[in-house]
CSV table of C-alpha atoms in Angstrom, one decimal:
chain,number,residue,atom,x,y,z
C,1,MET,CA,8.1,18.7,28.5
C,2,PRO,CA,4.7,18.1,29.9
C,3,ALA,CA,4.3,14.7,31.6
C,4,VAL,CA,1.1,13.9,29.7
C,5,LEU,CA,3.1,14.4,26.5
C,6,LYS,CA,5.7,11.8,27.3
C,7,PRO,CA,3.4,8.7,26.8
C,8,VAL,CA,2.3,10.0,23.4
C,9,LEU,CA,5.8,11.0,22.1
C,10,SER,CA,7.1,7.6,23.3
C,11,ARG,CA,4.3,5.6,21.3
C,12,PHE,CA,4.7,7.8,18.2
C,13,SER,CA,8.6,7.0,18.2
C,14,GLN,CA,8.0,3.5,18.8
C,15,ALA,CA,5.4,3.5,15.9
C,16,LEU,CA,8.0,5.4,13.8
C,17,ARG,CA,10.8,2.9,14.4
C,18,PHE,CA,8.3,-0.1,13.5
C,19,ALA,CA,7.3,1.8,10.4
C,20,GLU,CA,11.0,2.1,9.3
C,21,ARG,CA,11.7,-1.5,9.9
C,22,SER,CA,8.6,-2.6,7.9
C,23,GLY,CA,9.4,0.0,5.2
C,24,GLU,CA,13.0,-1.5,4.9
C,25,ARG,CA,11.5,-5.0,4.5
C,26,CYS,CA,8.8,-4.1,2.0
C,27,GLY,CA,10.6,-1.4,-0.1
C,28,ALA,CA,12.6,-3.3,-2.6
C,29,PRO,CA,9.9,-5.6,-3.5
C,30,VAL,CA,7.5,-2.7,-3.8
C,31,LEU,CA,9.8,-1.1,-6.3
C,32,ILE,CA,10.3,-4.0,-8.4
C,33,ALA,CA,6.5,-4.6,-8.6
C,34,GLY,CA,6.2,-0.9,-9.7
C,35,LEU,CA,8.8,-1.2,-12.2
C,36,ILE,CA,7.2,-4.3,-13.7
C,37,VAL,CA,3.7,-2.9,-13.8
C,38,GLY,CA,5.0,0.4,-15.5
C,39,ILE,CA,7.0,-1.7,-18.1
C,40,GLY,CA,4.1,-4.0,-18.6
C,41,VAL,CA,1.3,-1.3,-19.0
C,42,VAL,CA,3.4,0.9,-21.7
C,43,GLU,CA,4.6,-2.0,-23.6
C,44,VAL,CA,1.1,-3.6,-24.0
C,45,GLY,CA,-0.3,0.1,-24.8
C,46,CYS,CA,2.2,1.0,-27.3
C,47,GLY,CA,2.6,-2.4,-28.8
C,48,PRO,CA,-0.7,-4.5,-29.2
C,49,LEU,CA,-3.0,-1.8,-28.5
C,50,GLY,CA,-1.3,0.7,-30.9
C,51,GLN,CA,-1.8,3.8,-28.6
C,52,THR,CA,0.7,6.6,-28.1
C,53,SER,CA,3.3,6.8,-25.4
C,54,ARG,CA,1.3,9.7,-23.7
C,55,PHE,CA,-1.8,7.8,-23.5
C,56,SER,CA,0.0,4.6,-22.1
C,57,LEU,CA,1.5,6.8,-19.5
C,58,GLU,CA,-1.7,8.4,-18.7
C,59,LEU,CA,-3.2,4.8,-18.5
C,60,LEU,CA,-0.5,3.9,-16.2
C,61,ILE,CA,-1.2,6.7,-13.9
C,62,LEU,CA,-4.9,5.8,-13.9
C,63,LEU,CA,-4.2,2.2,-12.9
C,64,VAL,CA,-1.8,2.9,-10.1
C,65,LEU,CA,-3.6,5.7,-8.2
C,66,GLN,CA,-7.2,4.5,-8.7
C,67,LEU,CA,-7.2,0.9,-9.3
C,68,VAL,CA,-4.0,-1.3,-8.6
C,69,GLY,CA,-1.8,0.9,-6.7
C,70,PRO,CA,-3.1,0.7,-3.2
C,71,GLY,CA,-4.4,-3.0,-3.4
C,72,VAL,CA,-0.8,-4.3,-4.6
C,73,VAL,CA,0.9,-2.3,-2.3
C,74,ALA,CA,-1.2,-3.5,0.7
C,75,LEU,CA,-1.2,-7.2,-0.6
C,76,ILE,CA,2.6,-7.1,-0.8
C,77,ALA,CA,3.1,-5.7,2.7
C,78,MET,CA,0.8,-8.0,4.3
C,79,ALA,CA,2.5,-10.7,2.9
C,80,LEU,CA,6.0,-9.4,4.2
C,81,LEU,CA,4.8,-8.2,7.5
C,82,MET,CA,2.3,-10.9,8.7
C,83,PRO,CA,5.0,-12.6,10.9
C,84,ARG,CA,5.7,-9.2,12.5
C,85,TRP,CA,2.2,-8.4,13.2
C,86,LEU,CA,1.6,-11.7,14.8
C,87,GLU,CA,4.7,-11.3,17.0
C,88,SER,CA,3.9,-8.1,18.1
C,89,CYS,CA,0.2,-8.7,19.0
C,90,GLN,CA,2.0,-11.5,21.1
C,91,GLN,CA,4.5,-9.5,22.7
C,92,LEU,CA,2.9,-6.1,23.3
C,93,GLU,CA,-0.4,-5.2,25.3
C,94,ARG,CA,-3.1,-4.4,22.6
C,95,ARG,CA,-3.2,-0.5,23.7
C,96,HIS,CA,0.5,-0.2,23.4
C,97,ASP,CA,0.8,-2.1,20.0
C,98,PRO,CA,2.3,0.5,17.4
C,99,SER,CA,1.9,-1.9,14.5
C,100,ALA,CA,-1.6,-0.4,13.0
C,101,VAL,CA,-0.4,3.1,13.2
C,102,ALA,CA,3.0,2.3,11.7
C,103,SER,CA,1.3,0.1,9.0
C,104,GLY,CA,-0.8,3.2,7.9
C,105,LEU,CA,2.6,5.0,7.6
C,106,VAL,CA,4.3,2.3,5.7
C,107,GLY,CA,1.3,2.0,3.2
C,108,ALA,CA,1.3,5.7,2.3
C,109,VAL,CA,5.3,5.6,1.8
C,110,LEU,CA,5.0,2.5,-0.3
C,111,LEU,CA,2.3,3.8,-2.6
C,112,LEU,CA,4.8,6.7,-3.6
C,113,LEU,CA,7.5,4.4,-4.2
C,114,PHE,CA,5.3,2.1,-6.1
C,115,LEU,CA,4.0,5.2,-8.3
C,116,SER,CA,7.7,6.4,-8.8
C,117,ALA,CA,8.9,3.0,-9.8
C,118,ALA,CA,6.0,2.5,-12.2
C,119,LEU,CA,6.6,5.9,-13.8
C,120,ILE,CA,10.1,5.1,-14.2
C,121,GLY,CA,9.5,1.7,-15.9
C,122,GLY,CA,6.9,3.1,-18.1
C,123,VAL,CA,8.9,6.0,-19.3
C,124,LEU,CA,11.8,3.8,-20.1
C,125,ALA,CA,9.7,1.4,-21.9
C,126,SER,CA,8.3,4.4,-24.1
C,127,PRO,CA,9.4,4.5,-27.7
C,128,ARG,CA,10.0,8.3,-27.3
C,129,ALA,CA,13.6,9.2,-27.6
C,130,ASP,CA,13.6,12.2,-25.2
C,131,LEU,CA,13.2,10.3,-22.0
C,132,VAL,CA,13.6,13.6,-19.9
C,133,ALA,CA,10.9,15.4,-21.6
C,134,GLU,CA,8.7,12.3,-21.3
C,135,PHE,CA,9.2,11.8,-17.7
C,136,THR,CA,8.7,15.7,-17.3
C,137,ASP,CA,5.4,15.5,-19.2
C,138,VAL,CA,4.1,12.5,-17.3
C,139,MET,CA,4.8,14.0,-13.9
C,140,GLY,CA,2.7,16.7,-15.1
C,141,GLY,CA,-0.2,14.3,-15.2
C,142,VAL,CA,0.0,13.3,-11.6
C,143,LEU,CA,-2.5,15.4,-9.9
C,144,LEU,CA,-1.8,16.2,-6.1
C,145,PRO,CA,-5.4,15.4,-5.0
C,146,ASP,CA,-5.4,12.0,-6.9
C,147,LEU,CA,-1.9,11.1,-5.3
C,148,LEU,CA,-3.2,12.1,-1.8
C,149,ARG,CA,-6.4,10.2,-2.2
C,150,ALA,CA,-4.2,7.3,-3.1
C,151,SER,CA,-1.8,7.4,-0.4
C,152,LEU,CA,-4.6,7.6,2.3
C,153,ARG,CA,-6.2,4.6,0.7
C,154,SER,CA,-3.0,2.6,1.0
C,155,ALA,CA,-2.6,3.8,4.4
C,156,ILE,CA,-6.2,2.9,5.5
C,157,PHE,CA,-5.9,-0.5,3.7
C,158,LEU,CA,-2.8,-1.5,5.3
C,159,ALA,CA,-3.7,-0.3,8.8
C,160,VAL,CA,-7.1,-2.2,8.7
C,161,LEU,CA,-5.4,-5.5,7.5
C,162,CYS,CA,-3.0,-5.1,10.3
C,163,SER,CA,-5.6,-4.8,12.8
C,164,TRP,CA,-7.5,-7.5,11.7
C,165,CYS,CA,-4.8,-10.0,11.4
C,166,GLN,CA,-3.8,-8.9,14.9
C,167,TRP,CA,-7.3,-9.5,16.3
C,168,ARG,CA,-7.7,-12.7,14.4
C,169,GLY,CA,-4.2,-13.9,15.2
C,170,ARG,CA,-4.4,-13.1,18.8
C,171,ARG,CA,-7.5,-15.3,19.2
C,172,GLN,CA,-6.4,-18.2,17.1
C,173,LEU,CA,-2.7,-18.2,19.0
C,174,LYS,CA,-4.6,-18.3,22.4
C,175,ARG,CA,-6.5,-21.5,21.1
C,176,GLY,CA,-3.2,-23.1,20.5
C,177,LEU,CA,-3.1,-23.2,16.7
C,178,ALA,CA,0.3,-23.4,15.0
C,179,PRO,CA,1.8,-20.1,14.0
C,180,THR,CA,2.2,-21.3,10.5
C,181,LEU,CA,-1.6,-22.4,10.3
C,182,VAL,CA,-2.5,-19.1,11.7
C,183,SER,CA,-0.3,-17.0,9.0
C,184,SER,CA,-1.8,-19.2,6.0
C,185,ASP,CA,-5.4,-18.7,7.4
C,186,LEU,CA,-4.9,-14.9,7.7
C,187,MET,CA,-3.6,-14.4,4.2
C,188,VAL,CA,-6.6,-15.6,2.7
C,189,GLU,CA,-8.7,-13.9,5.0
C,190,GLY,CA,-6.7,-10.6,4.5
C,191,LEU,CA,-7.1,-11.1,0.6
C,192,MET,CA,-10.8,-11.3,0.9
C,193,LEU,CA,-11.0,-8.2,3.1
C,194,LEU,CA,-8.7,-6.3,1.0
C,195,PHE,CA,-11.1,-7.2,-2.2
C,196,GLY,CA,-14.0,-5.8,0.1
C,197,LEU,CA,-12.1,-2.4,1.1
C,198,LYS,CA,-11.1,-2.0,-2.4
C,199,LEU,CA,-14.9,-2.5,-3.6
C,200,VAL,CA,-16.4,-0.1,-0.8
C,201,TRP,CA,-14.0,2.5,-1.5
C,202,VAL,CA,-14.3,2.5,-5.6
C,203,MET,CA,-18.3,2.2,-5.3
C,204,VAL,CA,-19.0,4.1,-2.1
C,205,ILE,CA,-16.5,6.6,-1.0
C,206,ASP,CA,-14.3,7.6,-3.7
C,207,PRO,CA,-16.0,6.5,-7.3
C,208,LEU,CA,-13.7,6.1,-10.1
C,209,ARG,CA,-13.2,8.7,-12.4
C,210,VAL,CA,-11.7,8.2,-15.9
C,211,SER,CA,-10.2,11.0,-17.8
C,212,LEU,CA,-7.6,10.0,-20.5
C,213,SER,CA,-6.5,11.8,-23.8
C,214,ALA,CA,-5.5,9.9,-26.6
C,215,GLN,CA,-3.1,12.7,-28.0
């Protein structure tokens, strides 16, 4: 193996290990959140709104991929990973810290978990008797370009949040502030930054496209 590749592979391996630990911490809450969103959207769509199950599931896909999915995933992950981000920014040199890269990988995977859980929850809440056929139909409505864009958005959101929190956290910790106070402040700052990223993405980078059928 060329000597020049060894540091690169070592850092990539370190990022993968960090991503694995982060994914294990965030996986269960993201799955639960996805199930709740899926059940809630379909229950409201088929109940008070009087829509068909097909329309409600299409609405669920739209909400997850283009509206709430990446934001919810990034918010849950930020809340759970903040202590690790702050710990790593204190222990590792900035140029060797794999947290941002690992967070991007985690964000993309968590979005897929969130979508899967939401679709399963939505299908289970659907009044249609044939759940297997319902799930097959709804999976056919998930377009690969939309899925890739949502995964990319989730990865970018979480990587940016990680970089921002570590940069701000490193400065505040050097000033002698208590880690608990720093973490609290960064949660608020991260939330505001997440809203800003979401707004820029929807209005400038990838404008929202709505395409639903009421059949």
